[in-house]
PDB file of C-alpha atoms in Angstrom:
ATOM      1  CA  MET A   1     -55.793  41.771 150.410  1.00  0.00           C
ATOM      2  CA  ARG A   2     -52.365  43.216 149.820  1.00  0.00           C
ATOM      3  CA  PRO A   3     -51.128  46.104 151.946  1.00  0.00           C
ATOM      4  CA  PHE A   4     -52.061  49.398 150.322  1.00  0.00           C
ATOM      5  CA  ASN A   5     -48.688  50.845 151.270  1.00  0.00           C
ATOM      6  CA  TYR A   6     -46.215  50.442 154.129  1.00  0.00           C
ATOM      7  CA  GLN A   7     -48.607  52.273 156.519  1.00  0.00           C
ATOM      8  CA  TYR A   8     -51.660  50.233 155.426  1.00  0.00           C
ATOM      9  CA  VAL A   9     -53.199  53.394 153.999  1.00  0.00           C
ATOM     10  CA  TRP A  10     -55.589  53.265 151.104  1.00  0.00           C
ATOM     11  CA  ILE A  11     -55.999  56.446 149.082  1.00  0.00           C
ATOM     12  CA  ASN A  12     -59.632  57.058 149.893  1.00  0.00           C
ATOM     13  CA  ASN A  13     -60.833  59.843 147.672  1.00  0.00           C
ATOM     14  CA  SER A  14     -63.676  60.320 145.222  1.00  0.00           C
ATOM     15  CA  GLU A  15     -61.619  58.653 142.471  1.00  0.00           C
ATOM     16  CA  THR A  16     -61.270  55.373 144.362  1.00  0.00           C
ATOM     17  CA  TYR A  17     -64.716  54.944 145.894  1.00  0.00           C
ATOM     18  CA  THR A  18     -68.258  56.335 145.758  1.00  0.00           C
ATOM     19  CA  ILE A  19     -70.772  56.684 148.557  1.00  0.00           C
ATOM     20  CA  ALA A  20     -74.216  57.000 147.049  1.00  0.00           C
ATOM     21  CA  ASP A  21     -75.884  58.570 150.095  1.00  0.00           C
ATOM     22  CA  PRO A  22     -73.460  60.323 152.493  1.00  0.00           C
ATOM     23  CA  THR A  23     -76.317  61.053 154.906  1.00  0.00           C
ATOM     24  CA  ARG A  24     -76.581  57.284 155.593  1.00  0.00           C
ATOM     25  CA  SER A  25     -73.051  56.010 154.953  1.00  0.00           C
ATOM     26  CA  LYS A  26     -69.514  57.077 155.735  1.00  0.00           C
ATOM     27  CA  PHE A  27     -66.026  55.755 155.162  1.00  0.00           C
ATOM     28  CA  ASN A  28     -64.861  53.442 157.953  1.00  0.00           C
ATOM     29  CA  ASN A  29     -61.563  54.804 159.254  1.00  0.00           C
ATOM     30  CA  TYR A  30     -60.339  51.418 160.518  1.00  0.00           C
ATOM     31  CA  MET A  31     -57.377  50.526 158.283  1.00  0.00           C
ATOM     32  CA  GLY A  32     -56.392  47.131 159.671  1.00  0.00           C
ATOM     33  CA  GLY A  33     -52.880  46.014 160.499  1.00  0.00           C
ATOM     34  CA  VAL A  34     -50.223  43.424 159.775  1.00  0.00           C
ATOM     35  CA  TYR A  35     -52.669  40.518 159.355  1.00  0.00           C
ATOM     36  CA  GLN A  36     -55.615  42.393 157.904  1.00  0.00           C
ATOM     37  CA  GLU A  37     -56.010  45.397 155.680  1.00  0.00           C
ATOM     38  CA  ALA A  38     -59.462  46.890 155.584  1.00  0.00           C
ATOM     39  CA  THR A  39     -61.518  49.101 153.328  1.00  0.00           C
ATOM     40  CA  SER A  40     -65.155  49.502 154.174  1.00  0.00           C
ATOM     41  CA  VAL A  41     -68.083  51.844 154.469  1.00  0.00           C
ATOM     42  CA  VAL A  42     -70.373  51.957 157.499  1.00  0.00           C
ATOM     43  CA  SER A  43     -74.049  52.534 156.754  1.00  0.00           C
ATOM     44  CA  ALA A  44     -76.907  53.414 159.072  1.00  0.00           C
ATOM     45  CA  ALA A  45     -79.686  50.835 158.980  1.00  0.00           C
ATOM     46  CA  ASN A  46     -83.073  50.584 160.592  1.00  0.00           C
ATOM     47  CA  PRO A  47     -82.381  48.433 163.683  1.00  0.00           C
ATOM     48  CA  ALA A  48     -86.041  47.404 163.829  1.00  0.00           C
ATOM     49  CA  ALA A  49     -85.432  45.402 160.654  1.00  0.00           C
ATOM     50  CA  TYR A  50     -83.262  43.014 162.671  1.00  0.00           C
ATOM     51  CA  GLU A  51     -85.354  42.728 165.801  1.00  0.00           C
ATOM     52  CA  LEU A  52     -87.423  39.593 166.395  1.00  0.00           C
ATOM     53  CA  ASN A  53     -89.312  39.429 163.087  1.00  0.00           C
ATOM     54  CA  GLY A  54     -86.337  39.277 160.704  1.00  0.00           C
ATOM     55  CA  PHE A  55     -86.833  40.413 157.148  1.00  0.00           C
ATOM     56  CA  GLN A  56     -90.273  40.654 155.628  1.00  0.00           C
ATOM     57  CA  PRO A  57     -91.237  39.202 152.229  1.00  0.00           C
ATOM     58  CA  ASP A  58     -90.454  41.270 149.144  1.00  0.00           C
ATOM     59  CA  SER A  59     -92.872  40.683 146.277  1.00  0.00           C
ATOM     60  CA  VAL A  60     -90.775  42.717 143.816  1.00  0.00           C
ATOM     61  CA  SER A  61     -87.713  40.477 144.140  1.00  0.00           C
ATOM     62  CA  GLN A  62     -89.899  37.445 144.916  1.00  0.00           C
ATOM     63  CA  ILE A  63     -87.978  36.722 148.118  1.00  0.00           C
ATOM     64  CA  SER A  64     -89.953  35.166 150.939  1.00  0.00           C
ATOM     65  CA  GLY A  65     -89.771  36.315 154.547  1.00  0.00           C
ATOM     66  CA  ARG A  66     -86.608  35.415 156.421  1.00  0.00           C
ATOM     67  CA  PRO A  67     -87.432  35.287 160.120  1.00  0.00           C
ATOM     68  CA  VAL A  68     -84.655  35.324 162.675  1.00  0.00           C
ATOM     69  CA  PRO A  69     -84.476  31.694 163.855  1.00  0.00           C
ATOM     70  CA  GLN A  70     -85.627  30.918 167.353  1.00  0.00           C
ATOM     71  CA  GLU A  71     -83.746  27.625 167.392  1.00  0.00           C
ATOM     72  CA  PRO A  72     -80.154  27.508 168.562  1.00  0.00           C
ATOM     73  CA  VAL A  73     -77.729  28.524 165.822  1.00  0.00           C
ATOM     74  CA  TYR A  74     -73.987  28.418 165.409  1.00  0.00           C
ATOM     75  CA  LEU A  75     -71.436  30.692 163.817  1.00  0.00           C
ATOM     76  CA  LEU A  76     -69.396  29.427 160.883  1.00  0.00           C
ATOM     77  CA  MET A  77     -66.211  31.169 159.865  1.00  0.00           C
ATOM     78  CA  ASN A  78     -64.078  29.869 157.043  1.00  0.00           C
ATOM     79  CA  LEU A  79     -61.651  30.760 154.300  1.00  0.00           C
ATOM     80  CA  GLY A  80     -64.264  30.200 151.611  1.00  0.00           C
ATOM     81  CA  MET A  81     -63.362  31.927 148.369  1.00  0.00           C
ATOM     82  CA  SER A  82     -65.445  32.697 145.343  1.00  0.00           C
ATOM     83  CA  LYS A  83     -64.644  34.187 141.971  1.00  0.00           C
ATOM     84  CA  ASN A  84     -67.953  36.046 142.333  1.00  0.00           C
ATOM     85  CA  PHE A  85     -66.236  38.549 144.658  1.00  0.00           C
ATOM     86  CA  GLY A  86     -63.182  39.211 142.528  1.00  0.00           C
ATOM     87  CA  ARG A  87     -60.220  37.526 140.932  1.00  0.00           C
ATOM     88  CA  VAL A  88     -58.817  34.540 142.838  1.00  0.00           C
ATOM     89  CA  ASP A  89     -55.094  34.109 142.262  1.00  0.00           C
ATOM     90  CA  SER A  90     -55.173  30.339 142.776  1.00  0.00           C
ATOM     91  CA  ASP A  91     -51.678  29.862 141.290  1.00  0.00           C
ATOM     92  CA  ASN A  92     -50.117  31.803 144.171  1.00  0.00           C
ATOM     93  CA  LEU A  93     -52.325  30.758 147.087  1.00  0.00           C
ATOM     94  CA  GLU A  94     -50.653  28.758 149.843  1.00  0.00           C
ATOM     95  CA  PHE A  95     -52.558  26.016 151.635  1.00  0.00           C
ATOM     96  CA  PRO A  96     -52.978  25.080 154.344  1.00  0.00           C
ATOM     97  CA  SER A  97     -53.522  28.603 155.568  1.00  0.00           C
ATOM     98  CA  THR A  98     -54.590  30.345 158.757  1.00  0.00           C
ATOM     99  CA  MET A  99     -57.432  32.742 159.424  1.00  0.00           C
ATOM    100  CA  ARG A 100     -56.996  34.923 162.477  1.00  0.00           C
ATOM    101  CA  VAL A 101     -60.082  36.454 164.089  1.00  0.00           C
ATOM    102  CA  ASP A 102     -59.851  39.488 166.353  1.00  0.00           C
ATOM    103  CA  TRP A 103     -63.355  39.287 167.774  1.00  0.00           C
ATOM    104  CA  ILE A 104     -66.926  38.194 167.127  1.00  0.00           C
ATOM    105  CA  ARG A 105     -69.857  40.062 168.576  1.00  0.00           C
ATOM    106  CA  VAL A 106     -73.010  38.091 169.340  1.00  0.00           C
ATOM    107  CA  TYR A 107     -76.110  39.725 170.741  1.00  0.00           C
ATOM    108  CA  GLN A 108     -78.580  37.864 172.915  1.00  0.00           C
ATOM    109  CA  ASP A 109     -81.535  39.098 174.916  1.00  0.00           C
ATOM    110  CA  PRO A 110     -80.215  39.245 178.503  1.00  0.00           C
ATOM    111  CA  ASP A 111     -83.600  38.042 179.745  1.00  0.00           C
ATOM    112  CA  ALA A 112     -83.562  34.979 177.445  1.00  0.00           C
ATOM    113  CA  THR A 113     -80.009  33.696 177.601  1.00  0.00           C
ATOM    114  CA  ASN A 114     -79.570  30.270 176.022  1.00  0.00           C
ATOM    115  CA  ILE A 115     -76.387  28.281 175.765  1.00  0.00           C
ATOM    116  CA  GLY A 116     -76.677  24.819 174.299  1.00  0.00           C
ATOM    117  CA  CYS A 117     -78.716  22.934 171.760  1.00  0.00           C
ATOM    118  CA  ASP A 118     -81.738  21.878 173.808  1.00  0.00           C
ATOM    119  CA  PRO A 119     -83.824  24.887 174.873  1.00  0.00           C
ATOM    120  CA  PRO A 120     -87.258  24.113 176.353  1.00  0.00           C
ATOM    121  CA  ASP A 121     -89.148  25.669 173.424  1.00  0.00           C
ATOM    122  CA  PHE A 122     -87.095  23.807 170.788  1.00  0.00           C
ATOM    123  CA  PRO A 123     -85.907  20.502 172.247  1.00  0.00           C
ATOM    124  CA  THR A 124     -83.362  19.028 169.852  1.00  0.00           C
ATOM    125  CA  ARG A 125     -81.277  16.709 172.034  1.00  0.00           C
ATOM    126  CA  THR A 126     -83.614  13.729 171.518  1.00  0.00           C
ATOM    127  CA  TYR A 127     -83.579  14.190 167.723  1.00  0.00           C
ATOM    128  CA  ILE A 128     -79.791  14.496 167.614  1.00  0.00           C
ATOM    129  CA  GLU A 129     -79.345  11.402 169.793  1.00  0.00           C
ATOM    130  CA  ALA A 130     -81.757   9.428 167.577  1.00  0.00           C
ATOM    131  CA  TYR A 131     -79.747  10.317 164.448  1.00  0.00           C
ATOM    132  CA  LYS A 132     -76.307  10.631 166.053  1.00  0.00           C
ATOM    133  CA  GLU A 133     -74.507   8.813 163.209  1.00  0.00           C
ATOM    134  CA  ALA A 134     -75.697  11.474 160.735  1.00  0.00           C
ATOM    135  CA  TYR A 135     -73.935  14.103 162.857  1.00  0.00           C
ATOM    136  CA  SER A 136     -70.753  12.135 163.539  1.00  0.00           C
ATOM    137  CA  ASN A 137     -70.014  10.099 160.375  1.00  0.00           C
ATOM    138  CA  ALA A 138     -68.431  12.332 157.722  1.00  0.00           C
ATOM    139  CA  ASN A 139     -68.987   9.621 155.082  1.00  0.00           C
ATOM    140  CA  LEU A 140     -72.761  10.068 155.296  1.00  0.00           C
ATOM    141  CA  THR A 141     -73.290  12.940 152.883  1.00  0.00           C
ATOM    142  CA  THR A 142     -76.892  12.277 151.847  1.00  0.00           C
ATOM    143  CA  TRP A 143     -79.857  11.585 154.111  1.00  0.00           C
ATOM    144  CA  VAL A 144     -81.569   8.985 151.914  1.00  0.00           C
ATOM    145  CA  ASP A 145     -78.871   7.213 149.881  1.00  0.00           C
ATOM    146  CA  ASP A 146     -76.010   7.138 152.401  1.00  0.00           C
ATOM    147  CA  TYR A 147     -77.850   7.183 155.721  1.00  0.00           C
ATOM    148  CA  GLY A 148     -80.860   5.164 154.542  1.00  0.00           C
ATOM    149  CA  GLN A 149     -83.485   7.474 156.051  1.00  0.00           C
ATOM    150  CA  THR A 150     -86.709   8.769 154.563  1.00  0.00           C
ATOM    151  CA  ILE A 151     -87.057  12.498 153.940  1.00  0.00           C
ATOM    152  CA  PRO A 152     -88.807  14.095 156.934  1.00  0.00           C
ATOM    153  CA  LYS A 153     -92.285  15.515 156.505  1.00  0.00           C
ATOM    154  CA  ASN A 154     -92.563  19.215 155.775  1.00  0.00           C
ATOM    155  CA  LYS A 155     -95.230  21.543 157.180  1.00  0.00           C
ATOM    156  CA  LEU A 156     -94.897  23.894 154.180  1.00  0.00           C
ATOM    157  CA  LEU A 157     -95.862  21.033 151.856  1.00  0.00           C
ATOM    158  CA  GLY A 158     -98.893  20.164 154.021  1.00  0.00           C
ATOM    159  CA  GLN A 159     -97.387  16.872 155.210  1.00  0.00           C
ATOM    160  CA  CYS A 160     -97.701  17.588 158.939  1.00  0.00           C
TER     161      CYS A 160
END
């Protein structure tokens, strides 16, 4: 994003943005700095929607439930770009590039702290060791054709 002006100030008035429900959302007054300019709106959400059970199914949009995973997960941050979010000026982009991150906030139940990939309820170390080449050989891009494995059984398809 280009700087809005020399003070990193965006003209935030009713002509440049709309907040549909000001009782739930407000303009975020963080403006960024030299490496990041920011424009955003902060909205109040129901925190219970994010606790333990994830998101429930929605029959109108035909989206299934999306439970919060209990298995170990990792964070992925990248410079992925998509024309779906706006114009990409690929003629003037410079690569390689750098992404600087100020901070990442991760919440974890203090009574159930887990660091690692082999928690007692979801042991994964044995599986990873058994298929270590799939995790370490970048030339194996498909499970069946490149790695020569069969597709694992799936409980949702009644195979387990």
